[in-house]
Coordinates of C-alpha atoms in Angstrom, one line a residue:
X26 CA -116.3 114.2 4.0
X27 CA -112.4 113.8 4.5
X28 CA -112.3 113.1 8.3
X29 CA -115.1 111.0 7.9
X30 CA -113.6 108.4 5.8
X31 CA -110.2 109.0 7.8
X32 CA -111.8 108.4 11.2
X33 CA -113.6 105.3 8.5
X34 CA -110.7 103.8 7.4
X35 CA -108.5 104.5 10.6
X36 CA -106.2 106.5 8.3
X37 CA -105.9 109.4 11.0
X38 CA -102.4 107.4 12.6
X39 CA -100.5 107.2 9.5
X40 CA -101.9 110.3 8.1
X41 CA -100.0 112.2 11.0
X42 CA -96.7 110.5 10.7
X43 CA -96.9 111.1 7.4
X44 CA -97.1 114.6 8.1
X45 CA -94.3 115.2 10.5
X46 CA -91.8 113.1 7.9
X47 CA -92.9 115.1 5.6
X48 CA -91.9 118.4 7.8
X49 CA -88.6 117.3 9.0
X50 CA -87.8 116.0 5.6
X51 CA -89.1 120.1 4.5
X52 CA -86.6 121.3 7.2
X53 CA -83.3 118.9 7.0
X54 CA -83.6 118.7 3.1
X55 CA -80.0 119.5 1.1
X56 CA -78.3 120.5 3.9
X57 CA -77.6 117.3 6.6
X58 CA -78.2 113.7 6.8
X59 CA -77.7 112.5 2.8
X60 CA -78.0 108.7 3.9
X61 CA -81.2 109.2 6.1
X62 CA -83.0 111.7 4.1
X63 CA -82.6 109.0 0.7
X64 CA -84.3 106.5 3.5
X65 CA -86.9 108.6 4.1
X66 CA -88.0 109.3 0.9
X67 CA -88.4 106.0 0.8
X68 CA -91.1 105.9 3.4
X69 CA -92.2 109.0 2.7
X70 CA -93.3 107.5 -0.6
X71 CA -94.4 104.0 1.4
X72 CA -96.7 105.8 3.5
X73 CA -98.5 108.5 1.0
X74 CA -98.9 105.2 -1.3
X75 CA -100.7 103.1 1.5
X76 CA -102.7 106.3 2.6
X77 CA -104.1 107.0 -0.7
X78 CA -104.7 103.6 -2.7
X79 CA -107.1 101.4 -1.2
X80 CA -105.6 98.1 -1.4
X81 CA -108.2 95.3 -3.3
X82 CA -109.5 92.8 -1.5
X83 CA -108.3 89.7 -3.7
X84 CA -104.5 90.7 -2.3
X85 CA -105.5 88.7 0.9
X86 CA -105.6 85.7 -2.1
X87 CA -101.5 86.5 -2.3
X88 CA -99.0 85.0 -0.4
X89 CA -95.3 86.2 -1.3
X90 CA -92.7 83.6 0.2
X91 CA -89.5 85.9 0.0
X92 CA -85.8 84.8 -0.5
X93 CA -85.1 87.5 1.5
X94 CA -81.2 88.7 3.0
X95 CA -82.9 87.9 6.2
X96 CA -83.7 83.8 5.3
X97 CA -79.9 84.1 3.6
X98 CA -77.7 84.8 6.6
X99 CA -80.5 83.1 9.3
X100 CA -79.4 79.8 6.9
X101 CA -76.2 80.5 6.1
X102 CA -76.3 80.1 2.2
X103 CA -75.7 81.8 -0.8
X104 CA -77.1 81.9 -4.2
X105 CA -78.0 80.4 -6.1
X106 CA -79.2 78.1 -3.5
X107 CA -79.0 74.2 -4.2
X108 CA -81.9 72.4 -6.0
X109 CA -82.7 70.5 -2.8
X110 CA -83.3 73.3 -0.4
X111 CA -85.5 74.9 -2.8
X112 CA -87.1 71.5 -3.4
X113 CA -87.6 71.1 0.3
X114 CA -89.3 75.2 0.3
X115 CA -91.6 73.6 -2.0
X116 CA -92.1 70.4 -0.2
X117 CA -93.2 72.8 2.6
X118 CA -95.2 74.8 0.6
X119 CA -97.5 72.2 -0.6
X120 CA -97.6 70.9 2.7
X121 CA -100.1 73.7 3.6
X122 CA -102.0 72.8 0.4
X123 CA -101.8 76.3 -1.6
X124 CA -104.2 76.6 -4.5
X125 CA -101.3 77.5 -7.1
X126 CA -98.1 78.1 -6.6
X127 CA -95.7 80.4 -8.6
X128 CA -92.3 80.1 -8.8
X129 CA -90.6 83.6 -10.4
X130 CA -87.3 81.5 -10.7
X131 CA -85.8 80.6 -13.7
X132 CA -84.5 76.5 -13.4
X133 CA -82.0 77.1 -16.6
X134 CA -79.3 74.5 -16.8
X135 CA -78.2 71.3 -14.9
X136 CA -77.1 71.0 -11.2
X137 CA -75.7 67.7 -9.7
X138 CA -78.1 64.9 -10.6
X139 CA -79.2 64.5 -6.8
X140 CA -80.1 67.6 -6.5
X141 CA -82.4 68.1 -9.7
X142 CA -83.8 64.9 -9.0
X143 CA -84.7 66.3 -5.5
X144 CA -86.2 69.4 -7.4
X145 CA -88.3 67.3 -10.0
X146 CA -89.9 65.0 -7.5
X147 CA -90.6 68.5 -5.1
X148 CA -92.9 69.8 -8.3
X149 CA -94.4 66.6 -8.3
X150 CA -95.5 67.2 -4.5
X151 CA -98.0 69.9 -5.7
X152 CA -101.0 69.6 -8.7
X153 CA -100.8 73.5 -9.6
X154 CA -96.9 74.4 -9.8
X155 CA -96.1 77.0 -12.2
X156 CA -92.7 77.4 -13.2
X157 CA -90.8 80.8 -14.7
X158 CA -88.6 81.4 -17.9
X159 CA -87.5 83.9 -20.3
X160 CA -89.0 84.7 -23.3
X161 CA -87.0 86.5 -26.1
X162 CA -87.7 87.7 -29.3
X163 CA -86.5 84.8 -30.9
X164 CA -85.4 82.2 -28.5
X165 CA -86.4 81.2 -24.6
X166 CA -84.5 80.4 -21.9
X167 CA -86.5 77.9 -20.3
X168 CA -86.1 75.2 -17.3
X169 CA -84.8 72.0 -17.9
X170 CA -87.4 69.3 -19.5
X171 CA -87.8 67.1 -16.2
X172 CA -88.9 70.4 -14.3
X173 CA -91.4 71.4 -17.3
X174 CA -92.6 67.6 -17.4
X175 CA -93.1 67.6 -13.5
X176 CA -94.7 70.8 -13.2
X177 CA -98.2 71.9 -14.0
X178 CA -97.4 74.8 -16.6
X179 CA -94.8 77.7 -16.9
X180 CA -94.9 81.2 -17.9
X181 CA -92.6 83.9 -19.5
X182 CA -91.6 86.1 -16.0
X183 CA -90.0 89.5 -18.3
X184 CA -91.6 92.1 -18.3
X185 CA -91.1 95.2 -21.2
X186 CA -89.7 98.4 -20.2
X187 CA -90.9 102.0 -21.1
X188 CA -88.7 104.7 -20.8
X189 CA -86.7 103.0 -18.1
X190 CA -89.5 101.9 -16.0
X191 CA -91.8 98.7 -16.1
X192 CA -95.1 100.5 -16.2
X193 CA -96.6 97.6 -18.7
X194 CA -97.3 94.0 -18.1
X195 CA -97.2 91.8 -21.0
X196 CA -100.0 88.9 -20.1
X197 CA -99.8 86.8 -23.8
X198 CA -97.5 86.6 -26.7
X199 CA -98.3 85.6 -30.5
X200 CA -95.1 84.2 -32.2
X201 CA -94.6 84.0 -36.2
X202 CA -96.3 80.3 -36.1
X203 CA -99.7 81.7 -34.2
X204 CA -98.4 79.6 -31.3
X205 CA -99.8 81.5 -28.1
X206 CA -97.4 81.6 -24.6
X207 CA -98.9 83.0 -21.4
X208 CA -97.3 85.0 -18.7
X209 CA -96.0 83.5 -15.4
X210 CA -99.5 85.2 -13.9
X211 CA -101.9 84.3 -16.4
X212 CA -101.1 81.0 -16.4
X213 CA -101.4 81.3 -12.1
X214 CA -104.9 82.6 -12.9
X215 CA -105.6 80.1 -15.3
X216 CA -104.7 77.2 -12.4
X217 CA -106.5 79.7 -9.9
X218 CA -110.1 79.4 -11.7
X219 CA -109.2 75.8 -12.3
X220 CA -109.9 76.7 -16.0
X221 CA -109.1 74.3 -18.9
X222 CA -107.0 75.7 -21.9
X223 CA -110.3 75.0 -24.0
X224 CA -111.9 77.9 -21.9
X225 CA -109.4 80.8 -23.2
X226 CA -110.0 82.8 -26.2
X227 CA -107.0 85.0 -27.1
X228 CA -107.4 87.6 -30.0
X229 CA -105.5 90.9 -30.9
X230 CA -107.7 92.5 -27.7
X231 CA -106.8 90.6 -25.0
X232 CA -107.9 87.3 -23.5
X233 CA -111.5 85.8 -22.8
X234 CA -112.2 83.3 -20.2
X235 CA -115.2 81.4 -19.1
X236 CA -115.7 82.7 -15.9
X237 CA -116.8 86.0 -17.9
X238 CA -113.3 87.8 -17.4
X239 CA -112.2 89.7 -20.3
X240 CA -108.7 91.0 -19.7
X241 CA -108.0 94.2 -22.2
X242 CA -104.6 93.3 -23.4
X243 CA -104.1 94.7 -27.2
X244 CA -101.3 92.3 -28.4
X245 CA -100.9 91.2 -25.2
X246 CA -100.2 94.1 -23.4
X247 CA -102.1 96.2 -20.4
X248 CA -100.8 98.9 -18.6
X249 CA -99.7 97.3 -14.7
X250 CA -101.8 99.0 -12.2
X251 CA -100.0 99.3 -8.7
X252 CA -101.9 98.4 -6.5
X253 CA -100.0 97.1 -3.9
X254 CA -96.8 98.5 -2.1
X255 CA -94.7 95.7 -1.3
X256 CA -95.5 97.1 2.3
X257 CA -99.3 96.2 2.3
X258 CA -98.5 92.8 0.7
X259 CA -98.0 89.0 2.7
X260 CA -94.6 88.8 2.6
X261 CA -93.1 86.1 4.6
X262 CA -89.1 85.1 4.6
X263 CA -88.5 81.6 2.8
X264 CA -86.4 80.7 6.2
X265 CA -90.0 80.8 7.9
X266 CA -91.0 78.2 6.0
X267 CA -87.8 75.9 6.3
X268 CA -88.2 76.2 9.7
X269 CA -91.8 75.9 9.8
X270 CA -92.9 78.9 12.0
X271 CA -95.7 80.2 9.5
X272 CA -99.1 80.5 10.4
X273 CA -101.1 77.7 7.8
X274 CA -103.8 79.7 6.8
X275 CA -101.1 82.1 5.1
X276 CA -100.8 79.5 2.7
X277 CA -103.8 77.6 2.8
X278 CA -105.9 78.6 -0.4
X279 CA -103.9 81.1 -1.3
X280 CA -101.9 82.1 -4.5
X281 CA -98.2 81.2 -3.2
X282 CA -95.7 83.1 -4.8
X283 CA -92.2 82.5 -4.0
X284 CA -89.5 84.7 -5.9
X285 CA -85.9 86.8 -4.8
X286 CA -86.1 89.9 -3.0
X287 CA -82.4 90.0 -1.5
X288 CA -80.6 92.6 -3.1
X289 CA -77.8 90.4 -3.9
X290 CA -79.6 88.3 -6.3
X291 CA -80.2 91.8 -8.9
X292 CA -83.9 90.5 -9.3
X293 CA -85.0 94.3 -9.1
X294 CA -86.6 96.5 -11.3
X295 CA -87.4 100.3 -11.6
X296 CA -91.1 101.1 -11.3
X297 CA -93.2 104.1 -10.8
X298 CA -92.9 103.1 -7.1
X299 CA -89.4 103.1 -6.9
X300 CA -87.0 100.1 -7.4
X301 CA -89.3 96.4 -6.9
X302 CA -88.2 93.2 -6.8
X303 CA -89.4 91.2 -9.5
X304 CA -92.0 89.1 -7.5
X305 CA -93.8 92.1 -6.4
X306 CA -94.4 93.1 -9.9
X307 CA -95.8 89.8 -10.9
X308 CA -97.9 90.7 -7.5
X309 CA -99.3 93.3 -9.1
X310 CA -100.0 92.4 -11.9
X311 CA -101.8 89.4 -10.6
X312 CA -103.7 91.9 -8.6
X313 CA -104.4 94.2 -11.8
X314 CA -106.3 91.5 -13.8
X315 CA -108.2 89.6 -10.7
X316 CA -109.5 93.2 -9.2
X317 CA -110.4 94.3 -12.6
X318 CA -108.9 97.8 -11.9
X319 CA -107.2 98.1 -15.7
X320 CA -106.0 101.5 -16.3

């Protein structure tokens, strides 16, 4: 049955490459080449991940825009970028008339009044803009009120850590006054089914929606299934867009997420995958709760 679905699934490529890493990495291993033996783990890793996991369908609903190294050195900035450029990522963005679109950034704290101006009326531009912030135990650190006002909704982007690694998502959290707060991706999903907040029923389970869905959460939390290698998803560099080479019908429709992946900005996190950056992990577990695949 094996080479059938390999010949199937045109698997039999990789599948090979895969195996000669494997032997030269067999062969060189603790004895030459530190530097390019660490890289190939890394795509060891990459390609048994995309041989064995069968990537869901609803990650062709996911669009990653990526402020990337690439976008920073083709544009010449540095971050924290200013409000206006960002503003004008977004502008571009809702240009292609995304269904939702997520921003894992955190707008904390004023900038020069031009440029959150710029930023407030860019939110504007788009009906379904979800903004980020941090939730703590007993505080937030949340965007300024002119961003929250302009945008759609926002969602709490941490995630909690176990034993070192962000193997959980946490979807919902209860405070002391009953007062429920949503995730950065539940509240994506929410804007996604074009659900009302009337149409969510959150109890010590998980969450219940009217389309049917009922997400397993117990006190608000599901184990994250990977599903997606940052490899297999849409990933496009945020200078693309600024520049407008992108292909429309990347964005069109889709579930635009646009988050830090340069290694400069620290927005990484270990996983059972290996290091992530953060919008990849809200990827996934986007991808856990609309495929249904809880663990």
């Amino acid at each position: 049955m094996m080479p059938g679905v390999l010949k199937e699934k045109n698997y039999l490529h990789p599948l090979v490459l895969w195996l000669m890493f494997l032997l030269w990495y067999l062969i060189f291993a603790d004895n030459f080449f530190f530097a390019a033996q660490n890289k190939l783990e890394h795509l060891i890793a990459e390609q048994s991940f995309l041989l064995f996991n069968r990537m869901p369908e609803e990650a062709n609903e996911i669009t990653i825009i990526a402020i990337d190294e690439a976008s920073r050195r083709r544009l010449n900035l540095k971050w924290p970028w200013r409000r206006s450029v960002t503003a004008d990522l977004i502008r571009r963005i809702a240009a292609h008339s995304p269904k939702v679109i997520g921003l894992d950034i955190v707008f904390a704290g004023k900038s020069l009044p031009e440029e959150d101006r710029a930023l407030t009326s860019a939110l504007k531009s788009h009906p379904y803009v979800t903004l980020g912030y941090v939730l703590y135990k007993n505080s937030r650190e949340i965007p300024l009120k002119e961003f929250i006002d302009a945008a759609h909704s926002i969602g709490f982007v941490n995630k909690p850590l176990r034993e070192g690694l962000v193997t959980k998502t946490r979807l919902f959290n209860v405070n002391a006054e009953n007062e429920v707060a949503f995730s950065l991706e539940t509240e994506i999903l929410i804007s996604y089914l074009g659900l009302n907040r009337s149409d969510i029923r959150v109890n010590q389970s998980g969450i219940s929606l009217k389309e049917g869905l009922f997400i397993p959460s117990p006190q608000g939390i599901t184990t994250l299934n990977y599903l997606a290698h940052p490899a297999g998803l849409r990933i496009i560099p945020a200078s693309a867009v600024l520049e407008n080479t992108i292909n429309p019908l990347d964005l069109r429709n889709k579930i635009v997420l646009v988050g830090a992946t340069d290694p400069l900005i620290h927005d990484e996190y270990p996983t059972p995958l290996g290091v992530l950056p953060g919008v990849t992990i809200v990827a996934n577990s986007l991808l856990t709760v609309m495929s249904q695949r809880f663990v």
